[in-house]
């Protein structure tokens, strides 16, 4: 794929934003017509009135339409098509699985098995084609770790979608910073897909911010989860320090990872299934501290911006201080994990 100018990328992001912001109310109307809504019938729900699903379908359609149409209209080639498809097709399939879950309410295990299958397939593809951003150089290590990352991030985004605007805002932030990093590093396909993803999530956020008028549902969470995981794991970071290079993808998604880590650790401690819903996520804990829903979401966004800024700083830092910045960020994350885990679970 040929390099694009910054204005080209911004236009691409704007096109994605407009497309998704126009598709979302259409999907909202369809969801309401067919009764595809999230009713607050479970104790861990934070909304009081039914909210339509299918926002994820609008996001997926927007990303796919903008990506392929702009490829055809500009620098289309067989290689570009195959590269884009290798990222988008697994996300589309996972989005379909999520849509079935939204409509039929699957148990967690079928989703997890399918995620694992796709995680292994993507990992094998990345390792086999030497397109893994920060490999260890040993297939027996690279494939399991990459699979764990992809499945873990996909589930983290699904877990993190527990408050209005939480997941969509955090993903928009991660995608913007990934765009900056990949643009600086000359990784143009990742930059293009990242800015499309940023525009799509921002376009959806217009409808999903508190109070949300539509939710992305599992269709959106699984589509976005595997998409952002695939993009971040493909990104080849600038740092020479190995620990710093592995830290950058984790820092971009530090808050969703923190949310999932706290919730899972809390459930294991209480001897309940990690897949069971509950009011033990960061958003719930913040609201029990006295913050309202808007303030809680803003704090989660601020946290996402701060950790993503550290990832950007590491990428532009000298080798001599990369590990210092990485260690400091890791210590802050661990401190937050301990602090949140010590707050009441419900």
mmCIF file of C-alpha atoms in Angstrom:
data_model
loop_
_atom_site.group_PDB
_atom_site.id
_atom_site.type_symbol
_atom_site.label_atom_id
_atom_site.label_comp_id
_atom_site.label_asym_id
_atom_site.label_seq_id
_atom_site.Cartn_x
_atom_site.Cartn_y
_atom_site.Cartn_z
ATOM 1 C CA UNK A 1 0.000 0.000 0.000
ATOM 2 C CA UNK A 2 1.404 3.406 -0.990
ATOM 3 C CA UNK A 3 1.911 6.076 1.692
ATOM 4 C CA UNK A 4 -0.985 8.487 2.148
ATOM 5 C CA UNK A 5 -0.718 12.083 3.252
ATOM 6 C CA UNK A 6 -1.961 13.104 6.675
ATOM 7 C CA UNK A 7 -4.921 14.867 5.048
ATOM 8 C CA UNK A 8 -5.778 11.622 3.204
ATOM 9 C CA UNK A 9 -5.853 9.737 6.486
ATOM 10 C CA UNK A 10 -7.970 12.390 8.173
ATOM 11 C CA UNK A 11 -10.403 12.264 5.258
ATOM 12 C CA UNK A 12 -10.543 8.487 5.622
ATOM 13 C CA UNK A 13 -11.342 8.806 9.320
ATOM 14 C CA UNK A 14 -13.978 11.462 8.669
ATOM 15 C CA UNK A 15 -15.621 9.274 6.019
ATOM 16 C CA UNK A 16 -15.777 6.377 8.468
ATOM 17 C CA UNK A 17 -17.184 8.616 11.208
ATOM 18 C CA UNK A 18 -19.943 9.967 8.968
ATOM 19 C CA UNK A 19 -20.813 6.525 7.571
ATOM 20 C CA UNK A 20 -21.213 4.919 11.001
ATOM 21 C CA UNK A 21 -23.020 7.925 12.485
ATOM 22 C CA UNK A 22 -25.581 7.632 9.650
ATOM 23 C CA UNK A 23 -25.886 3.832 9.831
ATOM 24 C CA UNK A 24 -26.314 3.730 13.614
ATOM 25 C CA UNK A 25 -29.789 5.330 13.826
ATOM 26 C CA UNK A 26 -30.929 3.020 11.015
ATOM 27 C CA UNK A 27 -29.792 -0.015 12.990
ATOM 28 C CA UNK A 28 -31.371 1.489 16.097
ATOM 29 C CA UNK A 29 -34.746 1.670 14.335
ATOM 30 C CA UNK A 30 -34.407 -1.907 13.077
ATOM 31 C CA UNK A 31 -33.508 -3.136 16.571
ATOM 32 C CA UNK A 32 -36.508 -1.383 18.105
ATOM 33 C CA UNK A 33 -38.821 -2.739 15.409
ATOM 34 C CA UNK A 34 -37.751 -6.338 16.027
ATOM 35 C CA UNK A 35 -37.389 -6.052 19.792
ATOM 36 C CA UNK A 36 -33.613 -6.535 19.808
ATOM 37 C CA UNK A 37 -33.083 -4.613 23.020
ATOM 38 C CA UNK A 38 -31.081 -4.902 26.219
ATOM 39 C CA UNK A 39 -33.703 -4.954 28.952
ATOM 40 C CA UNK A 40 -32.372 -4.119 32.445
ATOM 41 C CA UNK A 41 -33.555 -7.450 33.828
ATOM 42 C CA UNK A 42 -30.258 -8.453 35.464
ATOM 43 C CA UNK A 43 -28.834 -6.967 38.640
ATOM 44 C CA UNK A 44 -25.526 -5.875 37.087
ATOM 45 C CA UNK A 45 -27.200 -3.647 34.451
ATOM 46 C CA UNK A 46 -26.704 0.091 34.994
ATOM 47 C CA UNK A 47 -29.502 1.355 32.719
ATOM 48 C CA UNK A 48 -33.151 1.667 33.734
ATOM 49 C CA UNK A 49 -34.953 1.440 30.366
ATOM 50 C CA UNK A 50 -34.545 -0.990 27.437
ATOM 51 C CA UNK A 51 -31.793 0.095 25.010
ATOM 52 C CA UNK A 52 -31.593 -1.231 21.428
ATOM 53 C CA UNK A 53 -28.679 -3.434 20.343
ATOM 54 C CA UNK A 54 -27.222 -3.754 16.807
ATOM 55 C CA UNK A 55 -24.906 -0.761 17.066
ATOM 56 C CA UNK A 56 -22.101 -3.215 16.388
ATOM 57 C CA UNK A 57 -23.622 -4.032 13.012
ATOM 58 C CA UNK A 58 -23.418 -0.342 12.075
ATOM 59 C CA UNK A 59 -19.764 -0.231 13.173
ATOM 60 C CA UNK A 60 -18.824 -3.379 11.251
ATOM 61 C CA UNK A 61 -20.649 -2.255 8.104
ATOM 62 C CA UNK A 62 -19.012 1.155 8.265
ATOM 63 C CA UNK A 63 -15.499 -0.239 8.695
ATOM 64 C CA UNK A 64 -15.901 -2.810 5.909
ATOM 65 C CA UNK A 65 -17.601 -0.444 3.446
ATOM 66 C CA UNK A 66 -15.123 2.400 3.919
ATOM 67 C CA UNK A 67 -12.077 0.109 3.822
ATOM 68 C CA UNK A 68 -12.972 -1.702 0.623
ATOM 69 C CA UNK A 69 -14.491 1.243 -1.249
ATOM 70 C CA UNK A 70 -11.505 3.488 -0.557
ATOM 71 C CA UNK A 71 -9.175 0.648 -1.575
ATOM 72 C CA UNK A 72 -10.977 0.331 -4.893
ATOM 73 C CA UNK A 73 -11.081 4.089 -5.424
ATOM 74 C CA UNK A 74 -7.428 4.723 -4.663
ATOM 75 C CA UNK A 75 -4.475 2.366 -4.604
ATOM 76 C CA UNK A 76 -6.213 -0.950 -5.011
ATOM 77 C CA UNK A 77 -4.010 -3.977 -5.530
ATOM 78 C CA UNK A 78 -4.310 -7.683 -4.894
ATOM 79 C CA UNK A 79 -1.796 -7.503 -2.045
ATOM 80 C CA UNK A 80 -3.648 -4.637 -0.344
ATOM 81 C CA UNK A 81 -6.947 -6.489 -0.682
ATOM 82 C CA UNK A 82 -5.508 -9.677 0.824
ATOM 83 C CA UNK A 83 -3.833 -7.821 3.702
ATOM 84 C CA UNK A 84 -6.984 -5.886 4.543
ATOM 85 C CA UNK A 85 -9.076 -9.044 4.235
ATOM 86 C CA UNK A 86 -6.735 -10.993 6.531
ATOM 87 C CA UNK A 87 -7.551 -8.442 9.240
ATOM 88 C CA UNK A 88 -11.235 -7.876 8.483
ATOM 89 C CA UNK A 89 -12.541 -11.373 7.706
ATOM 90 C CA UNK A 90 -11.856 -12.842 11.185
ATOM 91 C CA UNK A 91 -13.424 -9.721 12.722
ATOM 92 C CA UNK A 92 -16.489 -10.080 10.489
ATOM 93 C CA UNK A 93 -16.939 -13.744 11.418
ATOM 94 C CA UNK A 94 -16.582 -12.952 15.126
ATOM 95 C CA UNK A 95 -19.063 -10.113 14.672
ATOM 96 C CA UNK A 96 -21.543 -12.592 13.191
ATOM 97 C CA UNK A 97 -21.014 -14.892 16.187
ATOM 98 C CA UNK A 98 -21.664 -11.916 18.449
ATOM 99 C CA UNK A 99 -24.809 -11.020 16.499
ATOM 100 C CA UNK A 100 -26.123 -14.570 16.941
ATOM 101 C CA UNK A 101 -25.394 -14.186 20.644
ATOM 102 C CA UNK A 102 -27.316 -10.891 20.729
ATOM 103 C CA UNK A 103 -30.306 -12.556 19.089
ATOM 104 C CA UNK A 104 -30.198 -16.063 20.609
ATOM 105 C CA UNK A 105 -28.116 -15.657 23.812
ATOM 106 C CA UNK A 106 -25.357 -18.238 23.374
ATOM 107 C CA UNK A 107 -23.557 -19.688 26.368
ATOM 108 C CA UNK A 108 -20.001 -18.355 26.881
ATOM 109 C CA UNK A 109 -18.224 -21.549 25.848
ATOM 110 C CA UNK A 110 -19.174 -21.609 22.121
ATOM 111 C CA UNK A 111 -17.970 -18.015 21.824
ATOM 112 C CA UNK A 112 -14.746 -18.830 23.640
ATOM 113 C CA UNK A 113 -14.055 -21.887 21.465
ATOM 114 C CA UNK A 114 -14.617 -19.907 18.259
ATOM 115 C CA UNK A 115 -12.431 -17.079 19.541
ATOM 116 C CA UNK A 116 -9.687 -19.576 20.316
ATOM 117 C CA UNK A 117 -9.906 -21.163 16.864
ATOM 118 C CA UNK A 118 -9.593 -17.777 15.186
ATOM 119 C CA UNK A 119 -6.879 -16.718 17.602
ATOM 120 C CA UNK A 120 -4.790 -19.768 16.664
ATOM 121 C CA UNK A 121 -5.453 -19.234 12.929
ATOM 122 C CA UNK A 122 -4.476 -15.555 13.057
ATOM 123 C CA UNK A 123 -1.400 -16.320 15.150
ATOM 124 C CA UNK A 124 -0.248 -19.033 12.736
ATOM 125 C CA UNK A 125 -0.793 -16.643 9.807
ATOM 126 C CA UNK A 126 1.168 -13.818 11.434
ATOM 127 C CA UNK A 127 4.044 -16.058 12.466
ATOM 128 C CA UNK A 128 4.066 -17.914 9.148
ATOM 129 C CA UNK A 129 4.145 -14.698 7.097
ATOM 130 C CA UNK A 130 6.584 -12.954 9.453
ATOM 131 C CA UNK A 131 4.126 -10.104 10.080
ATOM 132 C CA UNK A 132 4.061 -10.328 13.861
ATOM 133 C CA UNK A 133 5.071 -6.971 15.301
ATOM 134 C CA UNK A 134 7.273 -8.137 18.206
ATOM 135 C CA UNK A 135 8.128 -11.823 17.831
ATOM 136 C CA UNK A 136 10.258 -13.878 20.185
ATOM 137 C CA UNK A 137 11.641 -15.679 17.160
ATOM 138 C CA UNK A 138 10.413 -19.106 18.275
ATOM 139 C CA UNK A 139 7.178 -20.459 16.801
ATOM 140 C CA UNK A 140 6.442 -22.549 19.908
ATOM 141 C CA UNK A 141 6.446 -19.341 21.945
ATOM 142 C CA UNK A 142 5.073 -16.829 19.431
ATOM 143 C CA UNK A 143 1.901 -18.726 18.475
ATOM 144 C CA UNK A 144 0.618 -19.454 22.029
ATOM 145 C CA UNK A 145 1.406 -15.933 23.295
ATOM 146 C CA UNK A 146 -0.171 -14.285 20.243
ATOM 147 C CA UNK A 147 -3.246 -16.500 20.574
ATOM 148 C CA UNK A 148 -3.533 -15.625 24.267
ATOM 149 C CA UNK A 149 -3.269 -11.913 23.454
ATOM 150 C CA UNK A 150 -5.907 -12.010 20.695
ATOM 151 C CA UNK A 151 -8.408 -14.064 22.724
ATOM 152 C CA UNK A 152 -7.698 -12.034 25.851
ATOM 153 C CA UNK A 153 -8.175 -8.655 24.172
ATOM 154 C CA UNK A 154 -11.327 -9.817 22.384
ATOM 155 C CA UNK A 155 -12.841 -10.845 25.708
ATOM 156 C CA UNK A 156 -11.555 -7.698 27.424
ATOM 157 C CA UNK A 157 -13.430 -5.467 24.990
ATOM 158 C CA UNK A 158 -16.557 -7.579 25.484
ATOM 159 C CA UNK A 159 -16.185 -7.382 29.283
ATOM 160 C CA UNK A 160 -15.422 -3.655 29.163
ATOM 161 C CA UNK A 161 -18.634 -2.847 27.306
ATOM 162 C CA UNK A 162 -20.495 -2.467 30.602
ATOM 163 C CA UNK A 163 -21.203 1.285 30.731
ATOM 164 C CA UNK A 164 -22.428 3.834 28.202
ATOM 165 C CA UNK A 165 -19.544 4.963 26.004
ATOM 166 C CA UNK A 166 -16.906 3.024 27.947
ATOM 167 C CA UNK A 167 -15.729 0.546 25.319
ATOM 168 C CA UNK A 168 -16.399 2.727 22.273
ATOM 169 C CA UNK A 169 -14.525 5.673 23.796
ATOM 170 C CA UNK A 170 -11.545 3.585 24.938
ATOM 171 C CA UNK A 171 -11.312 1.910 21.525
ATOM 172 C CA UNK A 172 -11.463 5.267 19.747
ATOM 173 C CA UNK A 173 -8.567 6.464 21.916
ATOM 174 C CA UNK A 174 -6.531 3.299 21.308
ATOM 175 C CA UNK A 175 -7.165 3.491 17.561
ATOM 176 C CA UNK A 176 -6.139 7.172 17.358
ATOM 177 C CA UNK A 177 -2.865 6.505 19.178
ATOM 178 C CA UNK A 178 -2.215 3.366 17.117
ATOM 179 C CA UNK A 179 -2.731 5.483 14.011
ATOM 180 C CA UNK A 180 -0.168 8.028 15.227
ATOM 181 C CA UNK A 181 2.343 5.305 16.056
ATOM 182 C CA UNK A 182 1.924 3.439 12.771
ATOM 183 C CA UNK A 183 1.922 6.673 10.738
ATOM 184 C CA UNK A 184 5.191 7.683 12.380
ATOM 185 C CA UNK A 185 6.615 4.226 11.726
ATOM 186 C CA UNK A 186 5.596 4.105 8.073
ATOM 187 C CA UNK A 187 3.214 1.157 8.574
ATOM 188 C CA UNK A 188 0.594 2.485 6.233
ATOM 189 C CA UNK A 189 -1.954 -0.349 6.123
ATOM 190 C CA UNK A 190 -2.155 -0.430 9.925
ATOM 191 C CA UNK A 191 -2.401 3.375 9.933
ATOM 192 C CA UNK A 192 -5.256 3.301 7.412
ATOM 193 C CA UNK A 193 -7.238 0.606 9.229
ATOM 194 C CA UNK A 194 -6.606 2.304 12.584
ATOM 195 C CA UNK A 195 -7.955 5.671 11.421
ATOM 196 C CA UNK A 196 -10.986 3.927 9.890
ATOM 197 C CA UNK A 197 -11.548 2.167 13.226
ATOM 198 C CA UNK A 198 -11.122 5.459 15.110
ATOM 199 C CA UNK A 199 -13.665 7.191 12.884
ATOM 200 C CA UNK A 200 -16.129 4.298 13.190
ATOM 201 C CA UNK A 201 -16.000 4.189 16.988
ATOM 202 C CA UNK A 202 -16.276 7.979 17.248
ATOM 203 C CA UNK A 203 -19.266 7.928 14.899
ATOM 204 C CA UNK A 204 -20.909 5.306 17.086
ATOM 205 C CA UNK A 205 -19.941 7.175 20.255
ATOM 206 C CA UNK A 206 -22.190 10.046 19.168
ATOM 207 C CA UNK A 207 -25.092 7.663 19.855
ATOM 208 C CA UNK A 208 -23.502 5.594 22.619
ATOM 209 C CA UNK A 209 -22.244 8.303 24.985
ATOM 210 C CA UNK A 210 -24.171 8.643 28.277
ATOM 211 C CA UNK A 211 -27.103 8.326 28.210
ATOM 212 C CA UNK A 212 -26.705 5.718 25.469
ATOM 213 C CA UNK A 213 -29.397 5.501 22.802
ATOM 214 C CA UNK A 214 -27.990 2.264 21.404
ATOM 215 C CA UNK A 215 -25.494 -0.417 22.465
ATOM 216 C CA UNK A 216 -22.936 -2.168 20.287
ATOM 217 C CA UNK A 217 -23.879 -5.568 21.724
ATOM 218 C CA UNK A 218 -21.686 -8.630 21.385
ATOM 219 C CA UNK A 219 -21.687 -8.150 17.596
ATOM 220 C CA UNK A 220 -19.764 -4.926 18.029
ATOM 221 C CA UNK A 221 -17.639 -5.966 21.002
ATOM 222 C CA UNK A 222 -16.356 -9.159 19.347
ATOM 223 C CA UNK A 223 -15.841 -7.468 15.952
ATOM 224 C CA UNK A 224 -13.927 -4.581 17.515
ATOM 225 C CA UNK A 225 -12.058 -6.795 19.960
ATOM 226 C CA UNK A 226 -10.502 -9.082 17.374
ATOM 227 C CA UNK A 227 -9.901 -6.131 15.018
ATOM 228 C CA UNK A 228 -7.980 -3.992 17.533
ATOM 229 C CA UNK A 229 -6.110 -7.084 18.783
ATOM 230 C CA UNK A 230 -5.042 -7.971 15.228
ATOM 231 C CA UNK A 231 -3.907 -4.430 14.467
ATOM 232 C CA UNK A 232 -1.931 -3.930 17.673
ATOM 233 C CA UNK A 233 -0.230 -7.328 17.421
ATOM 234 C CA UNK A 234 0.791 -6.568 13.814
ATOM 235 C CA UNK A 235 2.234 -3.185 14.747
ATOM 236 C CA UNK A 236 6.035 -3.192 14.717
ATOM 237 C CA UNK A 237 7.068 -0.721 17.444
ATOM 238 C CA UNK A 238 10.102 1.502 17.334
ATOM 239 C CA UNK A 239 11.706 0.615 20.720
ATOM 240 C CA UNK A 240 14.869 -1.463 20.708
ATOM 241 C CA UNK A 241 14.217 -2.665 24.253
ATOM 242 C CA UNK A 242 12.247 -5.929 24.027
ATOM 243 C CA UNK A 243 10.152 -5.303 27.139
ATOM 244 C CA UNK A 244 9.170 -1.848 25.856
ATOM 245 C CA UNK A 245 8.186 -3.272 22.465
ATOM 246 C CA UNK A 246 5.874 -5.808 24.120
ATOM 247 C CA UNK A 247 4.478 -3.127 26.449
ATOM 248 C CA UNK A 248 3.202 -0.797 23.720
ATOM 249 C CA UNK A 249 0.206 -2.939 22.582
ATOM 250 C CA UNK A 250 -0.677 -3.575 26.235
ATOM 251 C CA UNK A 251 -0.488 0.130 27.119
ATOM 252 C CA UNK A 252 -2.789 1.067 24.234
ATOM 253 C CA UNK A 253 -5.460 -1.171 25.779
ATOM 254 C CA UNK A 254 -4.393 -0.878 29.421
ATOM 255 C CA UNK A 255 -7.780 0.197 30.822
ATOM 256 C CA UNK A 256 -9.892 -2.564 29.190
ATOM 257 C CA UNK A 257 -7.224 -5.063 30.307
ATOM 258 C CA UNK A 258 -7.326 -3.600 33.824
ATOM 259 C CA UNK A 259 -11.121 -3.845 33.901
ATOM 260 C CA UNK A 260 -11.097 -7.499 32.864
ATOM 261 C CA UNK A 261 -8.228 -8.371 35.209
ATOM 262 C CA UNK A 262 -9.994 -6.839 38.214
ATOM 263 C CA UNK A 263 -13.347 -8.454 37.377
ATOM 264 C CA UNK A 264 -11.870 -11.914 36.735
ATOM 265 C CA UNK A 265 -9.647 -11.802 39.838
ATOM 266 C CA UNK A 266 -12.632 -10.710 41.909
ATOM 267 C CA UNK A 267 -14.797 -13.559 40.627
ATOM 268 C CA UNK A 268 -12.107 -16.192 41.125
ATOM 269 C CA UNK A 269 -11.598 -14.905 44.666
ATOM 270 C CA UNK A 270 -15.342 -15.275 45.278
ATOM 271 C CA UNK A 271 -15.354 -18.719 43.607
ATOM 272 C CA UNK A 272 -17.752 -17.806 40.804
ATOM 273 C CA UNK A 273 -17.362 -18.173 37.034
ATOM 274 C CA UNK A 274 -15.272 -15.460 35.341
ATOM 275 C CA UNK A 275 -17.898 -15.450 32.571
ATOM 276 C CA UNK A 276 -20.699 -14.582 34.992
ATOM 277 C CA UNK A 277 -21.931 -10.996 34.788
ATOM 278 C CA UNK A 278 -21.607 -8.806 37.828
ATOM 279 C CA UNK A 279 -21.211 -5.311 39.245
ATOM 280 C CA UNK A 280 -17.491 -5.732 39.771
ATOM 281 C CA UNK A 281 -16.132 -3.810 36.774
ATOM 282 C CA UNK A 282 -14.181 -0.553 37.050
ATOM 283 C CA UNK A 283 -17.250 1.485 36.127
ATOM 284 C CA UNK A 284 -19.322 -0.104 38.910
ATOM 285 C CA UNK A 285 -16.531 0.409 41.438
ATOM 286 C CA UNK A 286 -16.133 4.062 40.448
ATOM 287 C CA UNK A 287 -19.859 4.653 40.850
ATOM 288 C CA UNK A 288 -19.762 3.039 44.302
ATOM 289 C CA UNK A 289 -17.001 5.522 45.151
ATOM 290 C CA UNK A 290 -19.478 8.327 44.501
ATOM 291 C CA UNK A 291 -18.890 9.189 40.836
ATOM 292 C CA UNK A 292 -21.912 9.324 38.541
ATOM 293 C CA UNK A 293 -22.066 7.495 35.214
ATOM 294 C CA UNK A 294 -20.710 10.387 33.110
ATOM 295 C CA UNK A 295 -17.854 11.026 35.527
ATOM 296 C CA UNK A 296 -16.965 7.327 35.639
ATOM 297 C CA UNK A 297 -16.797 7.125 31.845
ATOM 298 C CA UNK A 298 -14.676 10.273 31.671
ATOM 299 C CA UNK A 299 -12.241 8.834 34.224
ATOM 300 C CA UNK A 300 -11.935 5.644 32.170
ATOM 301 C CA UNK A 301 -11.287 7.697 29.032
ATOM 302 C CA UNK A 302 -8.686 9.811 30.816
ATOM 303 C CA UNK A 303 -6.964 6.641 32.015
ATOM 304 C CA UNK A 304 -6.951 5.303 28.449
ATOM 305 C CA UNK A 305 -5.434 8.544 27.146
ATOM 306 C CA UNK A 306 -2.722 8.573 29.816
ATOM 307 C CA UNK A 307 -1.603 4.978 29.220
ATOM 308 C CA UNK A 308 -1.756 5.406 25.424
ATOM 309 C CA UNK A 309 0.333 8.583 25.793
ATOM 310 C CA UNK A 310 2.956 6.528 27.626
ATOM 311 C CA UNK A 311 2.990 4.079 24.689
ATOM 312 C CA UNK A 312 3.598 7.007 22.346
ATOM 313 C CA UNK A 313 6.304 8.381 24.649
ATOM 314 C CA UNK A 314 8.083 5.012 24.737
ATOM 315 C CA UNK A 315 8.043 4.844 20.960
ATOM 316 C CA UNK A 316 9.723 8.258 20.735
ATOM 317 C CA UNK A 317 12.056 7.865 23.722
ATOM 318 C CA UNK A 318 15.748 7.081 23.622
ATOM 319 C CA UNK A 319 16.777 3.500 24.295
ATOM 320 C CA UNK A 320 18.330 4.470 27.615
ATOM 321 C CA UNK A 321 14.983 5.498 29.153
ATOM 322 C CA UNK A 322 12.549 3.166 27.362
ATOM 323 C CA UNK A 323 12.702 0.561 30.125
ATOM 324 C CA UNK A 324 12.381 3.235 32.835
ATOM 325 C CA UNK A 325 9.157 4.605 31.325
ATOM 326 C CA UNK A 326 7.858 1.074 30.761
ATOM 327 C CA UNK A 327 8.618 0.034 34.347
ATOM 328 C CA UNK A 328 6.957 3.166 35.737
ATOM 329 C CA UNK A 329 3.805 2.598 33.641
ATOM 330 C CA UNK A 330 3.698 -1.052 34.695
ATOM 331 C CA UNK A 331 3.988 -0.074 38.361
ATOM 332 C CA UNK A 332 1.116 2.421 38.007
ATOM 333 C CA UNK A 333 -1.053 -0.235 36.320
ATOM 334 C CA UNK A 334 -0.294 -2.735 39.099
ATOM 335 C CA UNK A 335 -1.087 -0.133 41.753
ATOM 336 C CA UNK A 336 -4.435 0.569 40.102
ATOM 337 C CA UNK A 337 -5.162 -3.156 39.909
ATOM 338 C CA UNK A 338 -4.527 -3.624 43.628
ATOM 339 C CA UNK A 339 -6.455 -0.471 44.554
ATOM 340 C CA UNK A 340 -9.557 -1.386 42.516
ATOM 341 C CA UNK A 341 -9.473 -4.995 43.681
ATOM 342 C CA UNK A 342 -9.597 -3.790 47.280
ATOM 343 C CA UNK A 343 -12.795 -1.788 46.689
ATOM 344 C CA UNK A 344 -16.152 -3.516 47.382
ATOM 345 C CA UNK A 345 -17.113 -6.060 44.711
ATOM 346 C CA UNK A 346 -20.810 -5.169 44.789
#
